[in-house]
JSON list of C-alpha atoms in Angstrom, two decimals:
[
{"chain": "A", "resi": 207, "resn": "UNK", "atom": "CA", "xyz": [-31.14, -16.08, 8.10]},
{"chain": "A", "resi": 208, "resn": "UNK", "atom": "CA", "xyz": [-27.69, -17.33, 10.45]},
{"chain": "A", "resi": 209, "resn": "UNK", "atom": "CA", "xyz": [-25.92, -17.24, 7.15]},
{"chain": "A", "resi": 210, "resn": "UNK", "atom": "CA", "xyz": [-27.20, -14.25, 5.85]},
{"chain": "A", "resi": 211, "resn": "UNK", "atom": "CA", "xyz": [-25.50, -12.74, 9.84]},
{"chain": "A", "resi": 212, "resn": "UNK", "atom": "CA", "xyz": [-22.68, -14.33, 8.77]},
{"chain": "A", "resi": 213, "resn": "UNK", "atom": "CA", "xyz": [-22.03, -12.68, 5.74]},
{"chain": "A", "resi": 214, "resn": "UNK", "atom": "CA", "xyz": [-21.85, -9.29, 7.46]},
{"chain": "A", "resi": 215, "resn": "UNK", "atom": "CA", "xyz": [-20.19, -9.52, 10.51]},
{"chain": "A", "resi": 216, "resn": "UNK", "atom": "CA", "xyz": [-17.33, -10.99, 8.36]},
{"chain": "A", "resi": 217, "resn": "UNK", "atom": "CA", "xyz": [-17.53, -8.56, 5.59]},
{"chain": "A", "resi": 218, "resn": "UNK", "atom": "CA", "xyz": [-17.52, -5.69, 8.40]},
{"chain": "A", "resi": 219, "resn": "UNK", "atom": "CA", "xyz": [-14.48, -7.46, 10.38]},
{"chain": "A", "resi": 220, "resn": "UNK", "atom": "CA", "xyz": [-11.91, -6.85, 6.82]},
{"chain": "A", "resi": 221, "resn": "UNK", "atom": "CA", "xyz": [-14.01, -3.16, 6.77]},
{"chain": "A", "resi": 222, "resn": "UNK", "atom": "CA", "xyz": [-12.83, -2.25, 10.41]},
{"chain": "A", "resi": 223, "resn": "UNK", "atom": "CA", "xyz": [-8.95, -4.44, 10.02]},
{"chain": "A", "resi": 224, "resn": "UNK", "atom": "CA", "xyz": [-8.91, -2.95, 6.17]},
{"chain": "A", "resi": 225, "resn": "UNK", "atom": "CA", "xyz": [-8.02, 1.22, 8.05]},
{"chain": "A", "resi": 226, "resn": "UNK", "atom": "CA", "xyz": [-7.92, -0.91, 12.00]},
{"chain": "A", "resi": 227, "resn": "UNK", "atom": "CA", "xyz": [-5.00, 1.11, 12.82]},
{"chain": "A", "resi": 228, "resn": "UNK", "atom": "CA", "xyz": [-5.14, 3.84, 10.33]},
{"chain": "A", "resi": 229, "resn": "UNK", "atom": "CA", "xyz": [-6.41, 6.71, 12.85]},
{"chain": "A", "resi": 230, "resn": "UNK", "atom": "CA", "xyz": [-3.14, 4.90, 14.90]},
{"chain": "A", "resi": 231, "resn": "UNK", "atom": "CA", "xyz": [-0.66, 5.84, 11.99]},
{"chain": "A", "resi": 232, "resn": "UNK", "atom": "CA", "xyz": [-2.07, 9.24, 11.66]},
{"chain": "A", "resi": 233, "resn": "UNK", "atom": "CA", "xyz": [-2.10, 10.14, 14.84]},
{"chain": "A", "resi": 234, "resn": "UNK", "atom": "CA", "xyz": [1.55, 9.19, 14.99]},
{"chain": "A", "resi": 235, "resn": "UNK", "atom": "CA", "xyz": [2.27, 10.82, 12.25]},
{"chain": "A", "resi": 236, "resn": "UNK", "atom": "CA", "xyz": [0.80, 13.64, 13.38]},
{"chain": "A", "resi": 237, "resn": "UNK", "atom": "CA", "xyz": [2.66, 14.42, 16.08]},
{"chain": "A", "resi": 238, "resn": "UNK", "atom": "CA", "xyz": [5.97, 12.83, 14.52]},
{"chain": "A", "resi": 239, "resn": "UNK", "atom": "CA", "xyz": [5.96, 11.29, 17.76]},
{"chain": "A", "resi": 240, "resn": "UNK", "atom": "CA", "xyz": [4.63, 7.93, 19.92]},
{"chain": "A", "resi": 241, "resn": "UNK", "atom": "CA", "xyz": [4.33, 8.90, 23.35]},
{"chain": "A", "resi": 242, "resn": "UNK", "atom": "CA", "xyz": [1.61, 7.14, 24.55]},
{"chain": "A", "resi": 243, "resn": "UNK", "atom": "CA", "xyz": [2.46, 3.94, 22.81]},
{"chain": "A", "resi": 244, "resn": "UNK", "atom": "CA", "xyz": [4.29, 1.19, 24.64]},
{"chain": "A", "resi": 245, "resn": "UNK", "atom": "CA", "xyz": [6.42, -0.40, 22.38]},
{"chain": "A", "resi": 246, "resn": "UNK", "atom": "CA", "xyz": [6.12, -3.58, 24.40]},
{"chain": "A", "resi": 247, "resn": "UNK", "atom": "CA", "xyz": [1.64, -3.90, 23.83]},
{"chain": "A", "resi": 248, "resn": "UNK", "atom": "CA", "xyz": [2.82, -3.32, 19.97]},
{"chain": "A", "resi": 249, "resn": "UNK", "atom": "CA", "xyz": [5.43, -6.76, 19.32]},
{"chain": "A", "resi": 250, "resn": "UNK", "atom": "CA", "xyz": [2.74, -8.54, 21.35]},
{"chain": "A", "resi": 251, "resn": "UNK", "atom": "CA", "xyz": [0.94, -8.01, 19.46]},
{"chain": "A", "resi": 252, "resn": "UNK", "atom": "CA", "xyz": [2.25, -8.77, 16.58]},
{"chain": "A", "resi": 253, "resn": "UNK", "atom": "CA", "xyz": [3.38, -11.57, 17.93]},
{"chain": "A", "resi": 254, "resn": "UNK", "atom": "CA", "xyz": [0.15, -12.71, 18.69]},
{"chain": "A", "resi": 255, "resn": "UNK", "atom": "CA", "xyz": [-1.65, -11.95, 15.76]},
{"chain": "A", "resi": 256, "resn": "UNK", "atom": "CA", "xyz": [1.25, -14.14, 13.32]},
{"chain": "A", "resi": 257, "resn": "UNK", "atom": "CA", "xyz": [0.18, -17.02, 16.28]},
{"chain": "A", "resi": 258, "resn": "UNK", "atom": "CA", "xyz": [-2.93, -16.77, 15.85]},
{"chain": "A", "resi": 259, "resn": "UNK", "atom": "CA", "xyz": [-2.23, -16.21, 11.61]},
{"chain": "A", "resi": 260, "resn": "UNK", "atom": "CA", "xyz": [-0.23, -19.10, 11.07]},
{"chain": "A", "resi": 261, "resn": "UNK", "atom": "CA", "xyz": [-2.61, -21.80, 13.88]},
{"chain": "A", "resi": 262, "resn": "UNK", "atom": "CA", "xyz": [-6.20, -20.67, 11.16]},
{"chain": "A", "resi": 263, "resn": "UNK", "atom": "CA", "xyz": [-3.38, -21.74, 8.36]},
{"chain": "A", "resi": 264, "resn": "UNK", "atom": "CA", "xyz": [-1.85, -25.00, 9.68]},
{"chain": "A", "resi": 265, "resn": "UNK", "atom": "CA", "xyz": [-5.58, -26.35, 10.44]},
{"chain": "A", "resi": 266, "resn": "UNK", "atom": "CA", "xyz": [-7.14, -25.28, 7.88]},
{"chain": "A", "resi": 267, "resn": "UNK", "atom": "CA", "xyz": [-9.61, -22.94, 8.80]},
{"chain": "A", "resi": 268, "resn": "UNK", "atom": "CA", "xyz": [-11.46, -20.86, 6.01]},
{"chain": "A", "resi": 269, "resn": "UNK", "atom": "CA", "xyz": [-10.34, -18.11, 5.00]},
{"chain": "A", "resi": 270, "resn": "UNK", "atom": "CA", "xyz": [-13.26, -15.73, 6.17]},
{"chain": "A", "resi": 271, "resn": "UNK", "atom": "CA", "xyz": [-12.78, -16.30, 9.86]},
{"chain": "A", "resi": 272, "resn": "UNK", "atom": "CA", "xyz": [-8.85, -15.33, 9.68]},
{"chain": "A", "resi": 273, "resn": "UNK", "atom": "CA", "xyz": [-8.43, -12.81, 6.09]},
{"chain": "A", "resi": 274, "resn": "UNK", "atom": "CA", "xyz": [-7.48, -9.74, 8.36]},
{"chain": "A", "resi": 275, "resn": "UNK", "atom": "CA", "xyz": [-4.90, -10.87, 9.66]},
{"chain": "A", "resi": 276, "resn": "UNK", "atom": "CA", "xyz": [-2.06, -10.25, 7.13]},
{"chain": "A", "resi": 277, "resn": "UNK", "atom": "CA", "xyz": [-3.43, -6.72, 6.30]},
{"chain": "A", "resi": 278, "resn": "UNK", "atom": "CA", "xyz": [-3.75, -5.96, 10.27]},
{"chain": "A", "resi": 279, "resn": "UNK", "atom": "CA", "xyz": [-0.29, -7.95, 11.17]},
{"chain": "A", "resi": 280, "resn": "UNK", "atom": "CA", "xyz": [0.79, -5.36, 7.67]},
{"chain": "A", "resi": 281, "resn": "UNK", "atom": "CA", "xyz": [0.40, -2.22, 9.71]},
{"chain": "A", "resi": 282, "resn": "UNK", "atom": "CA", "xyz": [1.59, -3.11, 12.70]},
{"chain": "A", "resi": 283, "resn": "UNK", "atom": "CA", "xyz": [4.79, -3.11, 11.05]},
{"chain": "A", "resi": 284, "resn": "UNK", "atom": "CA", "xyz": [4.43, -0.22, 9.52]},
{"chain": "A", "resi": 285, "resn": "UNK", "atom": "CA", "xyz": [3.12, 1.37, 12.92]},
{"chain": "A", "resi": 286, "resn": "UNK", "atom": "CA", "xyz": [6.22, -0.24, 14.91]},
{"chain": "A", "resi": 287, "resn": "UNK", "atom": "CA", "xyz": [8.21, 0.96, 12.27]},
{"chain": "A", "resi": 288, "resn": "UNK", "atom": "CA", "xyz": [7.04, 4.27, 12.69]},
{"chain": "A", "resi": 289, "resn": "UNK", "atom": "CA", "xyz": [7.59, 4.23, 17.04]},
{"chain": "A", "resi": 290, "resn": "UNK", "atom": "CA", "xyz": [11.25, 2.99, 16.36]},
{"chain": "A", "resi": 291, "resn": "UNK", "atom": "CA", "xyz": [11.50, 5.45, 13.91]},
{"chain": "A", "resi": 292, "resn": "UNK", "atom": "CA", "xyz": [10.75, 7.99, 16.50]},
{"chain": "A", "resi": 293, "resn": "UNK", "atom": "CA", "xyz": [12.76, 6.95, 19.25]},
{"chain": "A", "resi": 294, "resn": "UNK", "atom": "CA", "xyz": [15.76, 7.24, 17.31]},
{"chain": "A", "resi": 295, "resn": "UNK", "atom": "CA", "xyz": [16.57, 3.05, 16.79]},
{"chain": "A", "resi": 296, "resn": "UNK", "atom": "CA", "xyz": [15.48, 1.98, 14.27]},
{"chain": "A", "resi": 297, "resn": "UNK", "atom": "CA", "xyz": [18.30, -0.79, 14.23]},
{"chain": "A", "resi": 298, "resn": "UNK", "atom": "CA", "xyz": [15.82, -3.02, 15.66]},
{"chain": "A", "resi": 299, "resn": "UNK", "atom": "CA", "xyz": [13.65, -2.95, 13.43]},
{"chain": "A", "resi": 300, "resn": "UNK", "atom": "CA", "xyz": [15.89, -6.18, 11.57]},
{"chain": "A", "resi": 301, "resn": "UNK", "atom": "CA", "xyz": [16.20, -7.95, 14.48]},
{"chain": "A", "resi": 302, "resn": "UNK", "atom": "CA", "xyz": [12.29, -7.97, 14.96]},
{"chain": "A", "resi": 303, "resn": "UNK", "atom": "CA", "xyz": [12.56, -9.48, 11.77]},
{"chain": "A", "resi": 304, "resn": "UNK", "atom": "CA", "xyz": [14.26, -11.98, 11.49]},
{"chain": "A", "resi": 305, "resn": "UNK", "atom": "CA", "xyz": [12.84, -13.05, 14.79]},
{"chain": "A", "resi": 306, "resn": "UNK", "atom": "CA", "xyz": [9.36, -13.25, 13.32]},
{"chain": "A", "resi": 307, "resn": "UNK", "atom": "CA", "xyz": [9.83, -14.97, 10.39]},
{"chain": "A", "resi": 308, "resn": "UNK", "atom": "CA", "xyz": [12.05, -17.75, 11.79]},
{"chain": "A", "resi": 309, "resn": "UNK", "atom": "CA", "xyz": [9.44, -17.65, 14.59]},
{"chain": "A", "resi": 310, "resn": "UNK", "atom": "CA", "xyz": [6.02, -18.11, 11.45]},
{"chain": "A", "resi": 311, "resn": "UNK", "atom": "CA", "xyz": [8.66, -20.78, 10.40]},
{"chain": "A", "resi": 312, "resn": "UNK", "atom": "CA", "xyz": [9.74, -22.75, 13.65]},
{"chain": "A", "resi": 313, "resn": "UNK", "atom": "CA", "xyz": [5.23, -22.83, 14.08]},
{"chain": "A", "resi": 314, "resn": "UNK", "atom": "CA", "xyz": [4.62, -25.99, 12.63]},
{"chain": "A", "resi": 315, "resn": "UNK", "atom": "CA", "xyz": [8.07, -27.78, 12.34]},
{"chain": "A", "resi": 316, "resn": "UNK", "atom": "CA", "xyz": [5.51, -29.49, 15.18]},
{"chain": "A", "resi": 317, "resn": "UNK", "atom": "CA", "xyz": [2.16, -29.84, 15.75]},
{"chain": "A", "resi": 318, "resn": "UNK", "atom": "CA", "xyz": [3.06, -29.58, 18.93]},
{"chain": "A", "resi": 319, "resn": "UNK", "atom": "CA", "xyz": [4.88, -26.41, 18.45]},
{"chain": "A", "resi": 320, "resn": "UNK", "atom": "CA", "xyz": [1.51, -24.48, 17.01]},
{"chain": "A", "resi": 321, "resn": "UNK", "atom": "CA", "xyz": [-0.62, -26.16, 19.53]},
{"chain": "A", "resi": 322, "resn": "UNK", "atom": "CA", "xyz": [1.05, -25.15, 22.70]},
{"chain": "A", "resi": 323, "resn": "UNK", "atom": "CA", "xyz": [1.79, -21.42, 20.95]},
{"chain": "A", "resi": 324, "resn": "UNK", "atom": "CA", "xyz": [-2.22, -21.15, 20.43]},
{"chain": "A", "resi": 325, "resn": "UNK", "atom": "CA", "xyz": [-2.81, -21.07, 23.88]},
{"chain": "A", "resi": 326, "resn": "UNK", "atom": "CA", "xyz": [-0.05, -18.87, 24.83]},
{"chain": "A", "resi": 327, "resn": "UNK", "atom": "CA", "xyz": [-1.17, -16.40, 22.44]},
{"chain": "A", "resi": 328, "resn": "UNK", "atom": "CA", "xyz": [-4.46, -15.21, 24.25]},
{"chain": "A", "resi": 329, "resn": "UNK", "atom": "CA", "xyz": [-1.74, -14.49, 27.29]},
{"chain": "A", "resi": 330, "resn": "UNK", "atom": "CA", "xyz": [0.29, -13.17, 24.87]},
{"chain": "A", "resi": 331, "resn": "UNK", "atom": "CA", "xyz": [-2.34, -11.32, 23.77]},
{"chain": "A", "resi": 332, "resn": "UNK", "atom": "CA", "xyz": [-3.47, -10.15, 27.01]},
{"chain": "A", "resi": 333, "resn": "UNK", "atom": "CA", "xyz": [0.26, -9.15, 27.79]},
{"chain": "A", "resi": 334, "resn": "UNK", "atom": "CA", "xyz": [-0.02, -6.76, 25.06]},
{"chain": "A", "resi": 335, "resn": "UNK", "atom": "CA", "xyz": [-3.51, -5.00, 25.55]},
{"chain": "A", "resi": 336, "resn": "UNK", "atom": "CA", "xyz": [-1.92, -4.67, 29.72]},
{"chain": "A", "resi": 337, "resn": "UNK", "atom": "CA", "xyz": [1.26, -3.35, 28.42]},
{"chain": "A", "resi": 338, "resn": "UNK", "atom": "CA", "xyz": [-0.41, -0.56, 26.92]},
{"chain": "A", "resi": 339, "resn": "UNK", "atom": "CA", "xyz": [-2.47, 0.02, 30.42]},
{"chain": "A", "resi": 340, "resn": "UNK", "atom": "CA", "xyz": [0.24, -0.43, 32.41]},
{"chain": "A", "resi": 341, "resn": "UNK", "atom": "CA", "xyz": [2.02, 2.58, 29.83]},
{"chain": "A", "resi": 342, "resn": "UNK", "atom": "CA", "xyz": [-0.47, 4.27, 30.16]},
{"chain": "A", "resi": 343, "resn": "UNK", "atom": "CA", "xyz": [-1.11, 3.80, 34.26]},
{"chain": "A", "resi": 344, "resn": "UNK", "atom": "CA", "xyz": [1.95, 5.56, 34.29]},
{"chain": "A", "resi": 345, "resn": "UNK", "atom": "CA", "xyz": [2.37, 8.27, 32.48]},
{"chain": "A", "resi": 346, "resn": "UNK", "atom": "CA", "xyz": [-1.65, 8.77, 33.65]},
{"chain": "A", "resi": 347, "resn": "UNK", "atom": "CA", "xyz": [-0.49, 10.57, 29.26]},
{"chain": "A", "resi": 348, "resn": "UNK", "atom": "CA", "xyz": [-3.61, 8.71, 26.22]},
{"chain": "A", "resi": 349, "resn": "UNK", "atom": "CA", "xyz": [-0.29, 10.38, 24.29]},
{"chain": "A", "resi": 350, "resn": "UNK", "atom": "CA", "xyz": [-0.89, 9.38, 20.50]},
{"chain": "A", "resi": 351, "resn": "UNK", "atom": "CA", "xyz": [-2.05, 6.75, 21.56]},
{"chain": "A", "resi": 352, "resn": "UNK", "atom": "CA", "xyz": [-5.51, 6.31, 19.37]},
{"chain": "A", "resi": 353, "resn": "UNK", "atom": "CA", "xyz": [-9.04, 5.11, 20.69]},
{"chain": "A", "resi": 354, "resn": "UNK", "atom": "CA", "xyz": [-11.33, 5.71, 17.57]},
{"chain": "A", "resi": 355, "resn": "UNK", "atom": "CA", "xyz": [-8.31, 2.34, 16.75]},
{"chain": "A", "resi": 356, "resn": "UNK", "atom": "CA", "xyz": [-9.15, 0.33, 20.36]},
{"chain": "A", "resi": 357, "resn": "UNK", "atom": "CA", "xyz": [-12.45, 0.46, 20.28]},
{"chain": "A", "resi": 358, "resn": "UNK", "atom": "CA", "xyz": [-12.29, -1.01, 16.67]},
{"chain": "A", "resi": 359, "resn": "UNK", "atom": "CA", "xyz": [-10.44, -4.05, 17.80]},
{"chain": "A", "resi": 360, "resn": "UNK", "atom": "CA", "xyz": [-13.06, -4.23, 20.26]},
{"chain": "A", "resi": 361, "resn": "UNK", "atom": "CA", "xyz": [-15.93, -4.24, 17.11]},
{"chain": "A", "resi": 362, "resn": "UNK", "atom": "CA", "xyz": [-13.49, -6.46, 15.10]},
{"chain": "A", "resi": 363, "resn": "UNK", "atom": "CA", "xyz": [-13.95, -9.54, 18.41]},
{"chain": "A", "resi": 364, "resn": "UNK", "atom": "CA", "xyz": [-17.24, -9.23, 19.65]},
{"chain": "A", "resi": 365, "resn": "UNK", "atom": "CA", "xyz": [-17.93, -10.21, 15.16]},
{"chain": "A", "resi": 366, "resn": "UNK", "atom": "CA", "xyz": [-14.99, -12.63, 15.59]},
{"chain": "A", "resi": 367, "resn": "UNK", "atom": "CA", "xyz": [-16.55, -14.61, 18.82]},
{"chain": "A", "resi": 368, "resn": "UNK", "atom": "CA", "xyz": [-19.77, -13.81, 16.69]},
{"chain": "A", "resi": 369, "resn": "UNK", "atom": "CA", "xyz": [-18.57, -15.91, 13.54]},
{"chain": "A", "resi": 370, "resn": "UNK", "atom": "CA", "xyz": [-15.73, -18.64, 15.64]},
{"chain": "A", "resi": 371, "resn": "UNK", "atom": "CA", "xyz": [-19.33, -19.64, 16.95]},
{"chain": "A", "resi": 372, "resn": "UNK", "atom": "CA", "xyz": [-20.91, -20.27, 13.89]},
{"chain": "A", "resi": 373, "resn": "UNK", "atom": "CA", "xyz": [-17.95, -21.07, 12.03]},
{"chain": "A", "resi": 374, "resn": "UNK", "atom": "CA", "xyz": [-15.38, -23.25, 13.67]},
{"chain": "A", "resi": 375, "resn": "UNK", "atom": "CA", "xyz": [-16.37, -23.15, 17.61]},
{"chain": "A", "resi": 376, "resn": "UNK", "atom": "CA", "xyz": [-13.14, -23.79, 18.34]},
{"chain": "A", "resi": 377, "resn": "UNK", "atom": "CA", "xyz": [-12.72, -23.07, 21.88]},
{"chain": "A", "resi": 378, "resn": "UNK", "atom": "CA", "xyz": [-9.20, -21.50, 22.03]},
{"chain": "A", "resi": 379, "resn": "UNK", "atom": "CA", "xyz": [-10.51, -19.48, 19.97]},
{"chain": "A", "resi": 380, "resn": "UNK", "atom": "CA", "xyz": [-13.45, -18.76, 21.13]},
{"chain": "A", "resi": 381, "resn": "UNK", "atom": "CA", "xyz": [-11.92, -17.56, 24.30]},
{"chain": "A", "resi": 382, "resn": "UNK", "atom": "CA", "xyz": [-9.27, -15.85, 23.08]},
{"chain": "A", "resi": 383, "resn": "UNK", "atom": "CA", "xyz": [-11.10, -13.85, 22.15]},
{"chain": "A", "resi": 384, "resn": "UNK", "atom": "CA", "xyz": [-13.56, -12.89, 24.65]},
{"chain": "A", "resi": 385, "resn": "UNK", "atom": "CA", "xyz": [-10.73, -11.87, 26.31]},
{"chain": "A", "resi": 386, "resn": "UNK", "atom": "CA", "xyz": [-9.33, -9.86, 24.00]},
{"chain": "A", "resi": 387, "resn": "UNK", "atom": "CA", "xyz": [-13.74, -7.66, 23.82]},
{"chain": "A", "resi": 388, "resn": "UNK", "atom": "CA", "xyz": [-13.01, -7.59, 26.83]},
{"chain": "A", "resi": 389, "resn": "UNK", "atom": "CA", "xyz": [-8.93, -5.86, 27.28]},
{"chain": "A", "resi": 390, "resn": "UNK", "atom": "CA", "xyz": [-9.59, -3.32, 24.12]},
{"chain": "A", "resi": 391, "resn": "UNK", "atom": "CA", "xyz": [-12.10, -2.01, 25.90]},
{"chain": "A", "resi": 392, "resn": "UNK", "atom": "CA", "xyz": [-11.05, -1.73, 28.67]},
{"chain": "A", "resi": 393, "resn": "UNK", "atom": "CA", "xyz": [-7.91, 0.30, 27.10]},
{"chain": "A", "resi": 394, "resn": "UNK", "atom": "CA", "xyz": [-10.95, 2.20, 24.50]},
{"chain": "A", "resi": 395, "resn": "UNK", "atom": "CA", "xyz": [-12.23, 3.77, 28.35]},
{"chain": "A", "resi": 396, "resn": "UNK", "atom": "CA", "xyz": [-9.07, 3.94, 30.31]},
{"chain": "A", "resi": 397, "resn": "UNK", "atom": "CA", "xyz": [-7.42, 5.95, 27.04]},
{"chain": "A", "resi": 398, "resn": "UNK", "atom": "CA", "xyz": [-11.32, 8.36, 27.36]},
{"chain": "A", "resi": 399, "resn": "UNK", "atom": "CA", "xyz": [-10.17, 9.11, 30.59]},
{"chain": "A", "resi": 400, "resn": "UNK", "atom": "CA", "xyz": [-6.97, 10.26, 30.60]},
{"chain": "A", "resi": 401, "resn": "UNK", "atom": "CA", "xyz": [-8.00, 12.09, 27.05]},
{"chain": "A", "resi": 402, "resn": "UNK", "atom": "CA", "xyz": [-11.21, 14.29, 29.23]},
{"chain": "A", "resi": 403, "resn": "UNK", "atom": "CA", "xyz": [-8.53, 14.80, 32.71]},
{"chain": "A", "resi": 404, "resn": "UNK", "atom": "CA", "xyz": [-5.98, 16.14, 30.50]},
{"chain": "A", "resi": 405, "resn": "UNK", "atom": "CA", "xyz": [-8.74, 18.44, 28.25]},
{"chain": "A", "resi": 406, "resn": "UNK", "atom": "CA", "xyz": [-9.73, 20.03, 31.93]},
{"chain": "A", "resi": 407, "resn": "UNK", "atom": "CA", "xyz": [-6.29, 20.04, 33.30]}
]
């Protein structure tokens, strides 16, 4: 029974992650604007994803525990390019590409670097969620921010809590997913709150 639940959690996580950023991408493309999205939040999220993926690969964790991360990273890169395009800052794209590629290789130069980065990864990922919350609080407008994308992120964190307990039982990874679950729910609730406020005005 536990093996079947683990398999279901993995497959459902992969399925959700295959389309997780599509609602956000569609909203930005439809509006021709990235209003309401925090560039800082996205860059921090990407940094957290890159560190997490590198950590999982470095320690040779089972592929099924992190298979969704290359897919999410690719979708985030597309979203980053759209935000840069609509804000007229496409030249910054090269700087971000060089920074992320350099970071990818630097992370595994020494074991202590990847371990330290993973310990900081939860803070980086939490900062990305807090940056998006700050943007929402300041503007009091959810703009093009997709509640569906954020709620799918909450779901994948919940499934990854289960799969982590069942497979690697890595405490650092578990703390990260619990923290991200709480923050993703908070962002989703904030988006919905400002969406309702906007409709009633």
